Short mmCIF file of C-alpha atoms in Angstrom, two decimals:
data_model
loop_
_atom_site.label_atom_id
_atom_site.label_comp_id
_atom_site.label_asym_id
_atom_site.label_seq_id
_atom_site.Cartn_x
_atom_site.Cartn_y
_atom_site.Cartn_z
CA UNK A 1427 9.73 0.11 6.78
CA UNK A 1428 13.22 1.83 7.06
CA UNK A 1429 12.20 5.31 9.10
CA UNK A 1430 13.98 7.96 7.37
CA UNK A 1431 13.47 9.90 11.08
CA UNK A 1432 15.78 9.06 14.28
CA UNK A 1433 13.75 11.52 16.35
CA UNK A 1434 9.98 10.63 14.54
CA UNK A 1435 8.42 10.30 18.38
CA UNK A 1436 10.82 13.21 19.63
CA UNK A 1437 9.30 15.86 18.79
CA UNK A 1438 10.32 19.13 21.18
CA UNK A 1439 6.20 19.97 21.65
CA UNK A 1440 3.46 17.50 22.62
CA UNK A 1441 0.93 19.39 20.81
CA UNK A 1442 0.29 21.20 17.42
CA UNK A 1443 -1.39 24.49 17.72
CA UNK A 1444 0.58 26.18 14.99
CA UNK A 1445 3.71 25.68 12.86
CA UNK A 1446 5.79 28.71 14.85
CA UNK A 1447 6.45 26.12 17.55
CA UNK A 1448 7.72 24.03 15.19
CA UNK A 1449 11.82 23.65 14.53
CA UNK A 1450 12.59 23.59 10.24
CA UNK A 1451 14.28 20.20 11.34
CA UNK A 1452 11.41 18.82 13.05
CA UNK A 1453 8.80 20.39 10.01
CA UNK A 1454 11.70 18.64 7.16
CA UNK A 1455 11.38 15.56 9.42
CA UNK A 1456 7.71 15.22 9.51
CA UNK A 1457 7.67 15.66 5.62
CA UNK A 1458 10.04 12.39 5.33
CA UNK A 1459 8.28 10.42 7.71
CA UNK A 1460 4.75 11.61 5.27
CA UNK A 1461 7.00 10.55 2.42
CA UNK A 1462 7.42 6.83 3.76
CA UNK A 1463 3.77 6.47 5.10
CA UNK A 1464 2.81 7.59 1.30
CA UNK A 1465 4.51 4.38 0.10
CA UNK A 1466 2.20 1.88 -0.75
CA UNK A 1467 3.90 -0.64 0.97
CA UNK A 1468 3.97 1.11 4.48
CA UNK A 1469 0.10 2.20 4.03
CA UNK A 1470 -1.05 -0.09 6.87
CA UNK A 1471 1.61 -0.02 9.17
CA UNK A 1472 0.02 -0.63 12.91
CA UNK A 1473 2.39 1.80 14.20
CA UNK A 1474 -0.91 3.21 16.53
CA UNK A 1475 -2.03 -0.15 17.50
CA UNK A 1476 -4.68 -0.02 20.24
CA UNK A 1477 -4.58 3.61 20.52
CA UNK A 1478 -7.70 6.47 20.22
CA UNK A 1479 -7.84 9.42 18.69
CA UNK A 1480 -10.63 12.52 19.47
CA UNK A 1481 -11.91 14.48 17.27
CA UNK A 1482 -14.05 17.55 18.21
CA UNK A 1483 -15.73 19.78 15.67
CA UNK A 1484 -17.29 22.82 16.32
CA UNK A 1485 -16.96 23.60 12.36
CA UNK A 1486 -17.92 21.26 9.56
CA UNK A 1487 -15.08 19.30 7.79
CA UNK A 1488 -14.61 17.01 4.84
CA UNK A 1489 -10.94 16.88 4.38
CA UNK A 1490 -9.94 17.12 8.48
CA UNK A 1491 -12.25 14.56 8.96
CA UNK A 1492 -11.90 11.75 6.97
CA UNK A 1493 -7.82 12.21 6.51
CA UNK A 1494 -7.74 11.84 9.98
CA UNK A 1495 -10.15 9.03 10.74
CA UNK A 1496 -8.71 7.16 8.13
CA UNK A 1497 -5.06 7.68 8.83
CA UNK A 1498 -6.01 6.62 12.54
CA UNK A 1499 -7.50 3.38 11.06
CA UNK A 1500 -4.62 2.57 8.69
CA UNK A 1501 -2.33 2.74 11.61
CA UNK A 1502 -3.95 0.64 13.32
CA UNK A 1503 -6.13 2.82 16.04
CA UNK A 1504 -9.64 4.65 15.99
CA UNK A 1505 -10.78 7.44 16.06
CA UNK A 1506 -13.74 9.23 17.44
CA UNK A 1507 -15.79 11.98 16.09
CA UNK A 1508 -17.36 14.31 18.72
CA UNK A 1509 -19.63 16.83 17.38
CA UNK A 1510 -19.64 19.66 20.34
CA UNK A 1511 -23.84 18.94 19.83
CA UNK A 1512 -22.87 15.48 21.51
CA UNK A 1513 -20.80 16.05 23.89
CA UNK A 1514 -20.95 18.10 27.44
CA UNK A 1515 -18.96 20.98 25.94
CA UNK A 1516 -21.44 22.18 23.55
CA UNK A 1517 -23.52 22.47 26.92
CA UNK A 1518 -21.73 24.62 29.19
CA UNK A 1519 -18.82 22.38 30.71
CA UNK A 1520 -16.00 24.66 30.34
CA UNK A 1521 -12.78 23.67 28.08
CA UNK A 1522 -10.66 23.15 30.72
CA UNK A 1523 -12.62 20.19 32.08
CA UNK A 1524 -13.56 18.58 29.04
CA UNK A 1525 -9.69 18.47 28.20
CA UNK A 1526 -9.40 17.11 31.48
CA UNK A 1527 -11.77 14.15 31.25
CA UNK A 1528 -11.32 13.54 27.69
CA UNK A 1529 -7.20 13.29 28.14
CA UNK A 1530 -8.50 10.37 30.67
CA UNK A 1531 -10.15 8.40 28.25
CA UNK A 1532 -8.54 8.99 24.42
CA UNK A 1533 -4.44 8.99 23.65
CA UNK A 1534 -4.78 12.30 21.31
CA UNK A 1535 -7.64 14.74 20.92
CA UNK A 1536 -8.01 16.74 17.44
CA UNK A 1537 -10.30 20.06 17.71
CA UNK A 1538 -11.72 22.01 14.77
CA UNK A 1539 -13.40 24.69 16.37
CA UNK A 1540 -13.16 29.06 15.58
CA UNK A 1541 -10.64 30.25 18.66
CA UNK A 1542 -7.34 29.73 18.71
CA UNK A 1543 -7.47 30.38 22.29
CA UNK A 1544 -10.18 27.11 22.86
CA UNK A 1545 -7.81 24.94 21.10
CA UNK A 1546 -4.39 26.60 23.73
CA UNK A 1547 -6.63 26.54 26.97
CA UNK A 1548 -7.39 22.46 25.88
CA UNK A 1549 -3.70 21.98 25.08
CA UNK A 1550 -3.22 23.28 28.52
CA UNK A 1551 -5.43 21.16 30.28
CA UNK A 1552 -5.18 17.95 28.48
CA UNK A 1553 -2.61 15.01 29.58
CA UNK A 1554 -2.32 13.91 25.92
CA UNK A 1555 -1.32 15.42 22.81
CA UNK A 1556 -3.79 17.92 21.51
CA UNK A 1557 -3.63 18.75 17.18
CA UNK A 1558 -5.51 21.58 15.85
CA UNK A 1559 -7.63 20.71 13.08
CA UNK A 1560 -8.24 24.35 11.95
CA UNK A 1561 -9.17 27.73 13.89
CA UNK A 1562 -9.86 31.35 12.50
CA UNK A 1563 -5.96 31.94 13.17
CA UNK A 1564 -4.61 28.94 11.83
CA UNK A 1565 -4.59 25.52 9.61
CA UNK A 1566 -1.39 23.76 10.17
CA UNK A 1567 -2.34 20.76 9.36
CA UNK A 1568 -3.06 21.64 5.71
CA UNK A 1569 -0.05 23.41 5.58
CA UNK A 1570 2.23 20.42 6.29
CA UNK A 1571 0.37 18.91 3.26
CA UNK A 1572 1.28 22.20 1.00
CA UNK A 1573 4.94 21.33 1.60
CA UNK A 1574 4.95 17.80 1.48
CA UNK A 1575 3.06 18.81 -2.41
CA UNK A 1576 5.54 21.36 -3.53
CA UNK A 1577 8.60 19.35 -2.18
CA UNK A 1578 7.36 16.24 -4.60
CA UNK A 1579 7.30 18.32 -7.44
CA UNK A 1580 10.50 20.21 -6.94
CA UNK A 1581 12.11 18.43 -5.29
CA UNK A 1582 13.23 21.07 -2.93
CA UNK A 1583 11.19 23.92 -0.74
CA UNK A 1584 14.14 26.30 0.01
CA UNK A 1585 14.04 29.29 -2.40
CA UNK A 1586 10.96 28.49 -4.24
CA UNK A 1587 8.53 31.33 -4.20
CA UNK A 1588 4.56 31.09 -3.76
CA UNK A 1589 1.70 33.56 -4.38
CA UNK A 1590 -0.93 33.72 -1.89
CA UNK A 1591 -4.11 35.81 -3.91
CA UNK A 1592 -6.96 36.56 -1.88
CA UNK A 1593 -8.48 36.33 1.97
CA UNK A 1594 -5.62 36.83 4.66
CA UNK A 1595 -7.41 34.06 6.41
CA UNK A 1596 -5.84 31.26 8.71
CA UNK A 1597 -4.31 29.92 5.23
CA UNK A 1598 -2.20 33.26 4.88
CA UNK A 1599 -0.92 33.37 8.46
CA UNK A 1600 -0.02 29.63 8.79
CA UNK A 1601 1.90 29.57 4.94
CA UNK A 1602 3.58 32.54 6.13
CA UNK A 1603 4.92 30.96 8.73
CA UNK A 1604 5.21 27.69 7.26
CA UNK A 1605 7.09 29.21 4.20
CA UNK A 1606 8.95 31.24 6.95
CA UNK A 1607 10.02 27.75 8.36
CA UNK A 1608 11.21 26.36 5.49
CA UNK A 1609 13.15 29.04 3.34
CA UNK A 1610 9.97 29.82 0.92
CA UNK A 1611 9.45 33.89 0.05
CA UNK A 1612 5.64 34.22 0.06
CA UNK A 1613 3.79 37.35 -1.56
CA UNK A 1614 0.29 37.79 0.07
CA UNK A 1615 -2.23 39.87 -2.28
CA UNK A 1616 -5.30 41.17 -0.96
CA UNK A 1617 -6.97 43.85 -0.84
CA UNK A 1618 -6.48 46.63 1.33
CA UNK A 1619 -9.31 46.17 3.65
CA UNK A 1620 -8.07 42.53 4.10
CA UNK A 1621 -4.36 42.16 4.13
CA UNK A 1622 -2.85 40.19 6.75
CA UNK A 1623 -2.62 41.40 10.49
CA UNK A 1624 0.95 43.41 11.35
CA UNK A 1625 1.48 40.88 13.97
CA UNK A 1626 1.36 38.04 11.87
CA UNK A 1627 3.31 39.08 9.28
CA UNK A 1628 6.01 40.14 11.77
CA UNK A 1629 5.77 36.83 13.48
CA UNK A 1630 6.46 35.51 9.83
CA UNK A 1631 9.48 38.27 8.79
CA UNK A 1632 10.81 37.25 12.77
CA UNK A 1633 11.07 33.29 11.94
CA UNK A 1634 12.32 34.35 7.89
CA UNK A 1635 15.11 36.22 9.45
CA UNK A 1636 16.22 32.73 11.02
CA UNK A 1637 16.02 30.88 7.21
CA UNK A 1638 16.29 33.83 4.73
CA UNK A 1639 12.85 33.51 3.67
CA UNK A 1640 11.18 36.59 2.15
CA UNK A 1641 7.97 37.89 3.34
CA UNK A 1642 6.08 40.56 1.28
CA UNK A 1643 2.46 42.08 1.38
CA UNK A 1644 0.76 43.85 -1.61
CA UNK A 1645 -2.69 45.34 -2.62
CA UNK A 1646 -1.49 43.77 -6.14
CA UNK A 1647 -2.15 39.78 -7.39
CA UNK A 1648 0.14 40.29 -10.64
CA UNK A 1649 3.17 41.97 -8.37
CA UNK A 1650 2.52 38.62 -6.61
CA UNK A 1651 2.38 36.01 -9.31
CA UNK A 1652 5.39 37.70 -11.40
CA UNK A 1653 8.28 35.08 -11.49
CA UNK A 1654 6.35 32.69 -9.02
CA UNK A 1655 6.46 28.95 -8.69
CA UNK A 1656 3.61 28.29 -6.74
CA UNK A 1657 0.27 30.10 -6.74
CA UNK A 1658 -2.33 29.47 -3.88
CA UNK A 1659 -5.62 31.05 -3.32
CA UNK A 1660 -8.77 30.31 -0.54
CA UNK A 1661 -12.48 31.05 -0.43
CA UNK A 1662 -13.33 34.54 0.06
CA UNK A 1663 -15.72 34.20 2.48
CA UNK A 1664 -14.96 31.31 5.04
CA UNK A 1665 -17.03 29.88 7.65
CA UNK A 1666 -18.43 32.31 9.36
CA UNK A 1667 -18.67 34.89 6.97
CA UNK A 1668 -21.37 33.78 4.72
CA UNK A 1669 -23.49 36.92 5.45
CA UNK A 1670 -20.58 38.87 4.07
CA UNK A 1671 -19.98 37.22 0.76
CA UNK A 1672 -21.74 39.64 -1.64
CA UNK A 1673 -20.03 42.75 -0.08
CA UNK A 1674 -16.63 40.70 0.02
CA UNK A 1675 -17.44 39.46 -3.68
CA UNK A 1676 -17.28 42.87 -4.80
CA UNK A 1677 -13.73 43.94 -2.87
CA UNK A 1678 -12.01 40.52 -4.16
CA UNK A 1679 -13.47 40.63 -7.80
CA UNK A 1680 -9.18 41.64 -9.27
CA UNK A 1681 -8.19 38.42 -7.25
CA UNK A 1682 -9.12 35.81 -8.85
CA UNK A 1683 -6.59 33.07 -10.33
CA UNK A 1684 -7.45 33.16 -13.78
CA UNK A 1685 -6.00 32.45 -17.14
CA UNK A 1686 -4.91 35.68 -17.00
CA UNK A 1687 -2.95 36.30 -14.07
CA UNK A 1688 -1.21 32.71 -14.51
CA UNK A 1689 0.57 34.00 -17.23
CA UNK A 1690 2.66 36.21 -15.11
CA UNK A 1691 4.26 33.42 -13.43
CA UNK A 1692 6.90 30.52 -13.84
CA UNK A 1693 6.00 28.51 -16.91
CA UNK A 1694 6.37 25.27 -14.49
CA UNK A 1695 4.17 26.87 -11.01
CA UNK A 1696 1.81 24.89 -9.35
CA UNK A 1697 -1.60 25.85 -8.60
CA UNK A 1698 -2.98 24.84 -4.89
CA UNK A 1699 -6.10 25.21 -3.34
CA UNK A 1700 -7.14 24.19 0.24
CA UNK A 1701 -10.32 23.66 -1.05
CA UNK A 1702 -13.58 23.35 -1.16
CA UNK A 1703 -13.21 25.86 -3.61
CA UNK A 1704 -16.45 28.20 -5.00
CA UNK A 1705 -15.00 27.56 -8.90
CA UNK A 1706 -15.55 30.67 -11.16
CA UNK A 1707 -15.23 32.96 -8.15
CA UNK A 1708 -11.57 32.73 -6.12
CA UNK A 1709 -10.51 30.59 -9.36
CA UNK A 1710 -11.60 29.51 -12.82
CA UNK A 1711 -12.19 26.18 -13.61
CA UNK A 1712 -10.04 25.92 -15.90
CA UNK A 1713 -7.03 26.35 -13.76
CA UNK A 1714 -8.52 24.36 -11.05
CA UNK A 1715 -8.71 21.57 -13.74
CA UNK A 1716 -5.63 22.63 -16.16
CA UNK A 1717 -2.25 20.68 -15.79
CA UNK A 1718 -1.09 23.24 -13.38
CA UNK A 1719 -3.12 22.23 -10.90
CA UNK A 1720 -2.24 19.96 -8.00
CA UNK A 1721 -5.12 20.54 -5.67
CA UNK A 1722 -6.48 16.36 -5.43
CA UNK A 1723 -2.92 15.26 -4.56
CA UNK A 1724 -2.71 18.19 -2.08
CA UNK A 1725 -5.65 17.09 -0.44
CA UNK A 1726 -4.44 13.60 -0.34
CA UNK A 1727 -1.36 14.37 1.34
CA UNK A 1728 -3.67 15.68 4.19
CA UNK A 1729 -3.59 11.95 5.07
CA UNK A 1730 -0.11 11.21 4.64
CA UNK A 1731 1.51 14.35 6.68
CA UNK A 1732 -1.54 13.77 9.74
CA UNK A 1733 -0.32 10.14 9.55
CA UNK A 1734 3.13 11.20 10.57
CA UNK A 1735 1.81 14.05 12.96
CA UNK A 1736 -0.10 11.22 14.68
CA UNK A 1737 3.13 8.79 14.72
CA UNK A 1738 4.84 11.59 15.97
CA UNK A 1739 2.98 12.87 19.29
CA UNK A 1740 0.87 9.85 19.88
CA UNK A 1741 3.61 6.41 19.17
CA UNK A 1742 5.72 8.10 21.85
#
């Protein structure tokens, strides 16, 4: 394989914990080195020979689970899954010494757990690179797969614009910032009672000012969706908030991706999901299934961007 990255093992942080402490040139560099590991020819490259990846999950997973077992396996390595019923943590050993032992052991720990601050106090205990899988604030992870997705079909991610209807969840805040990073405006439409938090949609409008990204919040999906090339919606009620799914049915019931609202955008958008979706409720079925709809290769490229994420902070 000819790396299409210089700096692949370079990266300025020895963790993720959220795409604001990535640089646009390391995020654009990650994306090319996803690109290459995509290829079918470079699919089993041992570039993580010998090396051991842990994964903790305090929340349930299909996609963070199997994209990253099997990306450790195809390059090479293994990789552990550590339900926090299993291990010590789940018990009462605190975070801080769980990083510490585990950082002994494994050469890169992945944690899916609720608190952002669980997966920053591990990060700050642990002598090896720490990725975070998901937490209530933020999903990088599947954000770095939204890119590498809308950069294959246009070819560029600078100036494109993206809807986000629904839940300003950890999706919002980390394709804010993401978009932010790249040069993407982003609309977010929700409701009133759940529009983003003011601090992270100035953390977003702060990095935009850096890459003349546009950041915008409305009560309004078609305001949104007008002129857009990418539309992306989420669950309504994520883990967690199962007991409030009726009463959050009823707030969300203008905002869902329909037939209807699609026509107010670009002829040529792209619809993305994180997924699992609840079809018929965030989104029809027919535009998760129509030829708009990219959702299967954007859950694909979960394994090819975690690939390079891995290359990146644990082939150093």
């Amino acid at each position: 394989m000819t790396m299409t990255l210089t700096s692949a093992t370079q990266l300025t942080q020895n963790h993720l914990l959220s795409l604001k402490d990535y640089s646009t040139e390391e995020i654009l560099e990650l994306l090319a080195l996803a690109a290459d590991l995509k290829k079918p020819e470079n699919k089993h490259l041992p570039l993580l020979q010998g090396k051991v990846l842990g994964m903790i999950f305090e929340k349930s997973s299909t996609r963070t689970r199997v994209s990253f077992e099997a990306g450790m396996l195809q390059l090479g390595g293994h990789a552990m899954h550590l339900s926090t019923r299993d291990i010590q943590m789940g018990r009462g050993e605190t975070i801080a010494d769980t990083a510490q032992v585990l950082s002994g052991y494994l050469d890169g720990i992945m944690i899916r757990t609720f608190h952002q601050a669980t997966v920053e106090e591990f990060a700050a205990n642990s002598k090896v690179p720490v990725i975070n899988g998901l937490t209530d604030d933020f999903h990088p992870c599947q954000v770095l797969a939204d890119l590498l997705t809308i950069q294959e079909h246009f070819g560029v991610l600078a100036g494109k614009k993206m809807a986000y209807i629904g839940d300003a969840n950890n999706m919002s805040n980390s394709l804010m910032i993401g978009a932010a990073k790249v040069g993407m405006d982003i609309t977010i439409a929700s409701p009133a009672a759940y529009a983003p938090k003011p601090d992270m949609v100035a953390l977003a409008q702060s990095i935009a000012l850096e890459t003349g990204a546009n950041i915008h919040v409305t009560t309004d999906p078609v305001e949104a969706v007008a002129g857009c090339d990418v539309i992306y919606t989420d669950v309504w009620a994520s883990m967690g908030q199962e007991a409030e799914a009726l009463e959050r049915m009823e707030h969300f019931k203008n905002f869902q991706v329909n037939e209807e609202l699609v026509q107010h955008a670009n002829s040529h958008y792209i619809f993305m999901h994180c997924l699992p979706a609840h079809r018929e409720e965030e989104v029809t079925t027919a535009i998760l299934e129509g030829p708009n709809s990219v959702v299967f290769q954007e859950a694909e490229n979960r394994l090819h961007t975690q690939k390079a994420l891995l290359v990146a902070l644990m082939g150093k």
